Short mmCIF file of C-alpha atoms in Angstrom, two decimals:
data_model
loop_
_atom_site.label_atom_id
_atom_site.label_comp_id
_atom_site.label_asym_id
_atom_site.label_seq_id
_atom_site.Cartn_x
_atom_site.Cartn_y
_atom_site.Cartn_z
CA MET A 152 72.23 81.03 65.12
CA ASP A 153 70.53 78.74 62.62
CA ARG A 154 67.72 78.20 65.16
CA GLU A 155 67.22 81.96 65.54
CA ILE A 156 67.03 82.43 61.76
CA LYS A 157 64.57 79.56 61.51
CA ASP A 158 62.37 81.00 64.28
CA TYR A 159 62.48 84.41 62.63
CA PHE A 160 61.23 83.13 59.31
CA GLU A 161 58.66 80.93 61.01
CA GLN A 162 57.21 83.98 62.78
CA LYS A 163 57.39 86.31 59.76
CA PHE A 164 56.07 84.02 57.08
CA LEU A 165 53.94 81.70 59.16
CA VAL A 166 50.76 83.03 57.64
CA PHE A 167 51.99 82.64 54.08
CA THR A 168 54.29 79.62 54.09
CA THR A 169 54.82 76.25 55.62
CA LYS A 170 57.76 75.19 57.72
CA ASP A 171 59.12 73.27 54.73
CA ASP A 172 59.17 76.42 52.66
CA ILE A 173 61.05 78.24 55.40
CA GLU A 174 63.59 75.45 55.68
CA LYS A 175 64.06 75.50 51.93
CA LEU A 176 64.69 79.25 52.02
CA ARG A 177 67.18 78.80 54.85
CA GLN A 178 69.05 76.15 52.91
CA GLU A 179 69.18 78.36 49.81
CA MET A 180 70.61 81.23 51.85
CA LYS A 181 73.18 78.94 53.39
CA ALA A 182 74.13 77.61 49.96
CA ASN A 183 74.52 81.14 48.60
CA LEU A 184 76.74 82.05 51.54
CA LEU A 185 78.93 79.00 50.98
CA LYS A 186 79.14 79.84 47.29
CA PHE A 187 80.25 83.40 48.09
CA LYS A 188 82.88 82.09 50.51
CA GLU A 189 84.17 79.74 47.83
CA GLU A 190 84.37 82.50 45.27
CA VAL A 191 86.35 84.69 47.68
CA LYS A 192 88.64 81.79 48.52
CA ASN A 193 89.25 81.07 44.82
CA HIS A 194 90.00 84.73 44.17
CA ILE A 195 92.54 84.79 46.99
CA LEU A 196 94.13 81.56 45.76
CA ASP A 197 94.38 82.98 42.24
CA SER A 198 96.15 86.07 43.60
CA ILE A 199 98.53 83.95 45.65
CA ASN A 200 99.27 81.71 42.68
CA GLU A 201 99.99 84.74 40.51
CA THR A 202 102.33 86.11 43.14
CA LYS A 203 104.00 82.72 43.45
CA ARG A 204 104.48 82.59 39.71
CA MET A 205 106.08 86.02 39.68
CA VAL A 206 108.40 85.15 42.55
CA GLU A 207 109.19 81.64 41.30
CA THR A 208 110.18 82.96 37.89
CA SER A 209 112.31 85.57 39.70
CA GLU A 210 110.99 88.22 37.34
CA LEU A 211 111.23 90.93 39.94
CA LYS A 212 114.64 89.75 41.12
CA ARG A 213 115.88 89.60 37.56
CA LYS A 214 114.73 93.15 36.91
CA LEU A 215 116.43 94.37 40.05
CA GLU A 216 119.62 92.58 39.09
CA GLU A 217 119.49 94.12 35.61
CA VAL A 218 119.12 97.55 37.17
CA ARG A 219 122.07 96.84 39.46
CA GLU A 220 124.27 95.70 36.55
CA ASP A 221 123.26 98.67 34.41
CA PHE A 222 124.09 101.04 37.23
CA LYS A 223 127.45 99.36 37.74
CA GLY A 224 128.18 100.02 34.07
CA TRP A 225 127.22 103.65 34.45
CA GLN A 226 129.11 103.79 37.72
CA LYS A 227 132.32 102.69 36.03
CA ASP A 228 132.04 105.52 33.52
CA ILE A 229 131.18 107.99 36.26
CA GLU A 230 134.04 106.79 38.44
CA LEU A 231 136.48 106.99 35.53
CA ASN A 232 135.55 110.61 34.92
CA LEU A 233 135.52 111.54 38.59
CA ASN A 234 138.76 109.70 39.30
CA SER A 235 140.29 111.50 36.33
CA ALA A 236 139.19 114.78 37.88
CA ILE A 237 140.69 113.70 41.20
CA SER A 238 143.99 112.80 39.51
CA GLU A 239 144.10 116.12 37.68
CA SER A 240 143.35 117.94 40.92
CA SER A 241 146.13 116.06 42.69
CA PHE A 242 148.53 116.89 39.88
CA ALA A 243 147.51 120.56 39.97
CA ILE A 244 147.94 120.67 43.75
CA SER A 245 151.40 119.11 43.53
CA LYS A 246 152.41 121.46 40.72
CA ILE A 247 151.20 124.56 42.55
CA GLU A 248 152.95 123.52 45.76
CA LYS A 249 156.21 123.10 43.85
CA GLU A 250 155.74 126.43 42.06
CA LYS A 251 155.09 128.13 45.38
CA GLU A 252 158.23 126.67 46.96
CA SER A 253 160.31 127.47 43.88
CA LEU A 254 159.05 131.05 43.58
CA VAL A 255 159.52 131.87 47.26
CA LYS A 256 162.95 130.26 47.29
CA GLN A 257 164.01 132.08 44.13
CA PHE A 258 162.73 135.38 45.47
CA GLN A 259 164.56 134.90 48.74
CA GLU A 260 167.77 133.81 47.03
CA GLU A 261 167.77 136.84 44.74
CA VAL A 262 166.53 139.59 47.04
CA GLU A 263 167.82 138.76 50.50
CA PRO A 264 171.54 138.78 49.51
CA ARG A 265 171.05 142.20 47.93
CA PHE A 266 169.46 143.55 51.08
CA LYS A 267 172.20 142.06 53.18
CA THR A 268 174.92 143.56 50.97
CA LEU A 269 173.26 146.95 50.95
CA LYS A 270 172.70 146.85 54.69
CA ASP A 271 176.33 145.88 55.28
CA GLU A 272 177.49 148.73 53.07
CA ILE A 273 175.38 151.21 55.02
CA ILE A 274 176.69 149.89 58.32
CA ASP A 275 180.24 150.17 57.01
CA SER A 276 179.54 153.71 55.88
CA LEU A 277 178.13 154.62 59.27
CA ASN A 278 181.13 153.11 60.99
CA MET A 279 183.42 155.12 58.74
CA VAL A 280 181.44 158.28 59.51
CA ASN A 281 181.75 157.62 63.22
CA LEU A 282 185.48 157.09 62.87
CA LYS A 283 185.80 160.30 60.91
CA LEU A 284 183.77 162.16 63.50
CA HIS A 285 185.97 160.97 66.33
CA SER A 286 189.05 161.78 64.28
CA TYR A 287 187.86 165.30 63.52
CA ILE A 288 186.92 165.84 67.14
CA GLU A 289 190.36 164.79 68.27
CA GLU A 290 192.00 167.02 65.65
CA GLY A 291 189.75 169.94 66.48
CA GLN A 292 188.37 170.28 62.98
CA GLU A 293 184.95 171.63 63.93
CA ASN A 294 183.85 172.54 60.39
CA ALA A 295 184.58 169.07 58.99
CA PHE A 296 182.84 167.56 62.00
CA LYS A 297 179.72 169.59 61.31
CA SER A 298 179.71 168.60 57.63
CA ILE A 299 179.94 164.89 58.40
CA LYS A 300 177.45 165.20 61.22
CA ALA A 301 174.94 166.75 58.82
CA LEU A 302 175.05 163.62 56.66
CA GLU A 303 174.21 161.27 59.51
CA PRO A 304 170.40 161.81 59.45
CA GLN A 305 170.31 161.14 55.72
CA ILE A 306 172.29 157.95 56.17
CA ASN A 307 170.00 156.84 59.00
CA GLU A 308 166.96 157.64 56.85
CA LEU A 309 168.42 155.54 54.05
CA LYS A 310 168.92 152.71 56.50
CA LYS A 311 165.26 152.96 57.55
CA ASP A 312 164.17 152.91 53.90
CA ILE A 313 166.16 149.74 53.31
CA GLU A 314 164.53 148.08 56.35
CA SER A 315 161.10 149.21 55.16
CA ILE A 316 161.68 147.78 51.68
CA LYS A 317 162.87 144.53 53.23
CA ASN A 318 159.73 144.32 55.39
CA GLN A 319 157.54 144.98 52.36
CA THR A 320 159.39 142.28 50.46
CA ASN A 321 158.77 139.79 53.25
CA LYS A 322 155.12 140.82 53.22
CA VAL A 323 154.94 140.16 49.47
CA ILE A 324 156.52 136.74 50.01
CA GLY A 325 153.90 136.03 52.70
CA GLU A 326 151.08 137.13 50.39
CA ILE A 327 152.40 134.89 47.63
CA GLY A 328 152.43 131.98 50.07
CA THR A 329 148.89 132.81 51.24
CA PHE A 330 147.64 132.98 47.66
CA TYR A 331 149.12 129.60 46.80
CA ASP A 332 147.90 128.08 50.06
CA LYS A 333 144.35 129.27 49.35
CA MET A 334 144.47 127.84 45.83
CA ILE A 335 145.79 124.53 47.14
CA ARG A 336 143.09 124.43 49.83
CA GLU A 337 140.33 125.04 47.26
CA LEU A 338 141.68 122.31 45.00
CA LYS A 339 141.90 119.86 47.88
CA GLU A 340 138.32 120.63 48.93
CA MET A 341 137.17 120.09 45.35
CA LYS A 342 139.09 116.82 45.21
CA ASP A 343 137.51 115.65 48.48
CA GLU A 344 134.05 116.65 47.25
CA VAL A 345 134.48 114.68 44.03
CA GLY A 346 135.67 111.66 46.00
CA TYR A 347 132.62 111.98 48.25
CA MET A 348 130.36 112.11 45.19
CA VAL A 349 131.76 108.78 43.97
CA LYS A 350 131.04 107.11 47.30
CA LEU A 351 127.72 108.80 47.93
CA SER A 352 126.10 108.08 44.57
CA TYR A 353 126.83 104.36 44.62
CA ARG A 354 126.17 103.96 48.35
CA ASP A 355 122.81 105.71 48.04
CA PHE A 356 121.86 103.55 45.06
CA GLU A 357 122.92 100.36 46.88
CA ARG A 358 120.88 101.35 49.92
CA ARG A 359 117.75 101.87 47.85
CA LEU A 360 118.30 98.65 45.91
CA GLU A 361 118.80 96.67 49.10
CA ALA A 362 115.53 98.09 50.43
CA LEU A 363 113.75 96.79 47.33
CA GLU A 364 115.34 93.38 47.72
CA GLN A 365 114.20 93.27 51.35
CA ARG A 366 110.67 93.91 50.16
CA VAL A 367 110.96 91.02 47.71
CA LYS A 368 112.15 88.76 50.54
CA ALA A 369 109.21 89.91 52.66
CA ILE A 370 106.86 88.95 49.84
CA GLU A 371 108.56 85.55 49.57
CA LYS A 372 107.98 84.95 53.28
CA ILE A 373 104.32 85.81 52.88
CA VAL A 374 103.89 83.61 49.83
CA PHE A 375 106.11 80.77 51.03
CA PRO A 376 105.57 80.66 54.80
#
């Protein structure tokens, strides 16, 4: 390559210069090239040294650690508040479940015996009517038989009304249970969501911080091969 450059200048400037002048020019160009290479090398070394200084003083690591510690402090406050919300939700769920059980039990204890008593009384009345009817039939008292017989539909209708009221009462009890169950389910979902927030926020932060630390380690490997 040097020979080609030399021949080029010999041909181009042969008329105007001597071979010594051409050689001098070639040496100057070579010196300038070496100087440029040295300047680039020094610039690269300065950059590496600056990076080494930053890594050696652990400035970046220290900053990352400070961020981690600060977040842990914030995390404790956040967790205290969220855990408090979880505890309150758990307490509310437990209280509502007990209220539901107590209310349904109380309702059943108060209403069902009344229905049973009333139903038994109606059955007894019907039995008495049947006995009377048979008695009147045997005695041939047609008029009395007709009078008692006329009451039978009314008694049966009353019996149906009692059954209908009982069914409606059971429906109300079921609706009460459904209402409480829905409330409990919503509270549990809220509690689970809050618990997920505690885990997610810190886990996401840790993941991002670990990614930064991996980048620092990658820089260290480049700087300190």
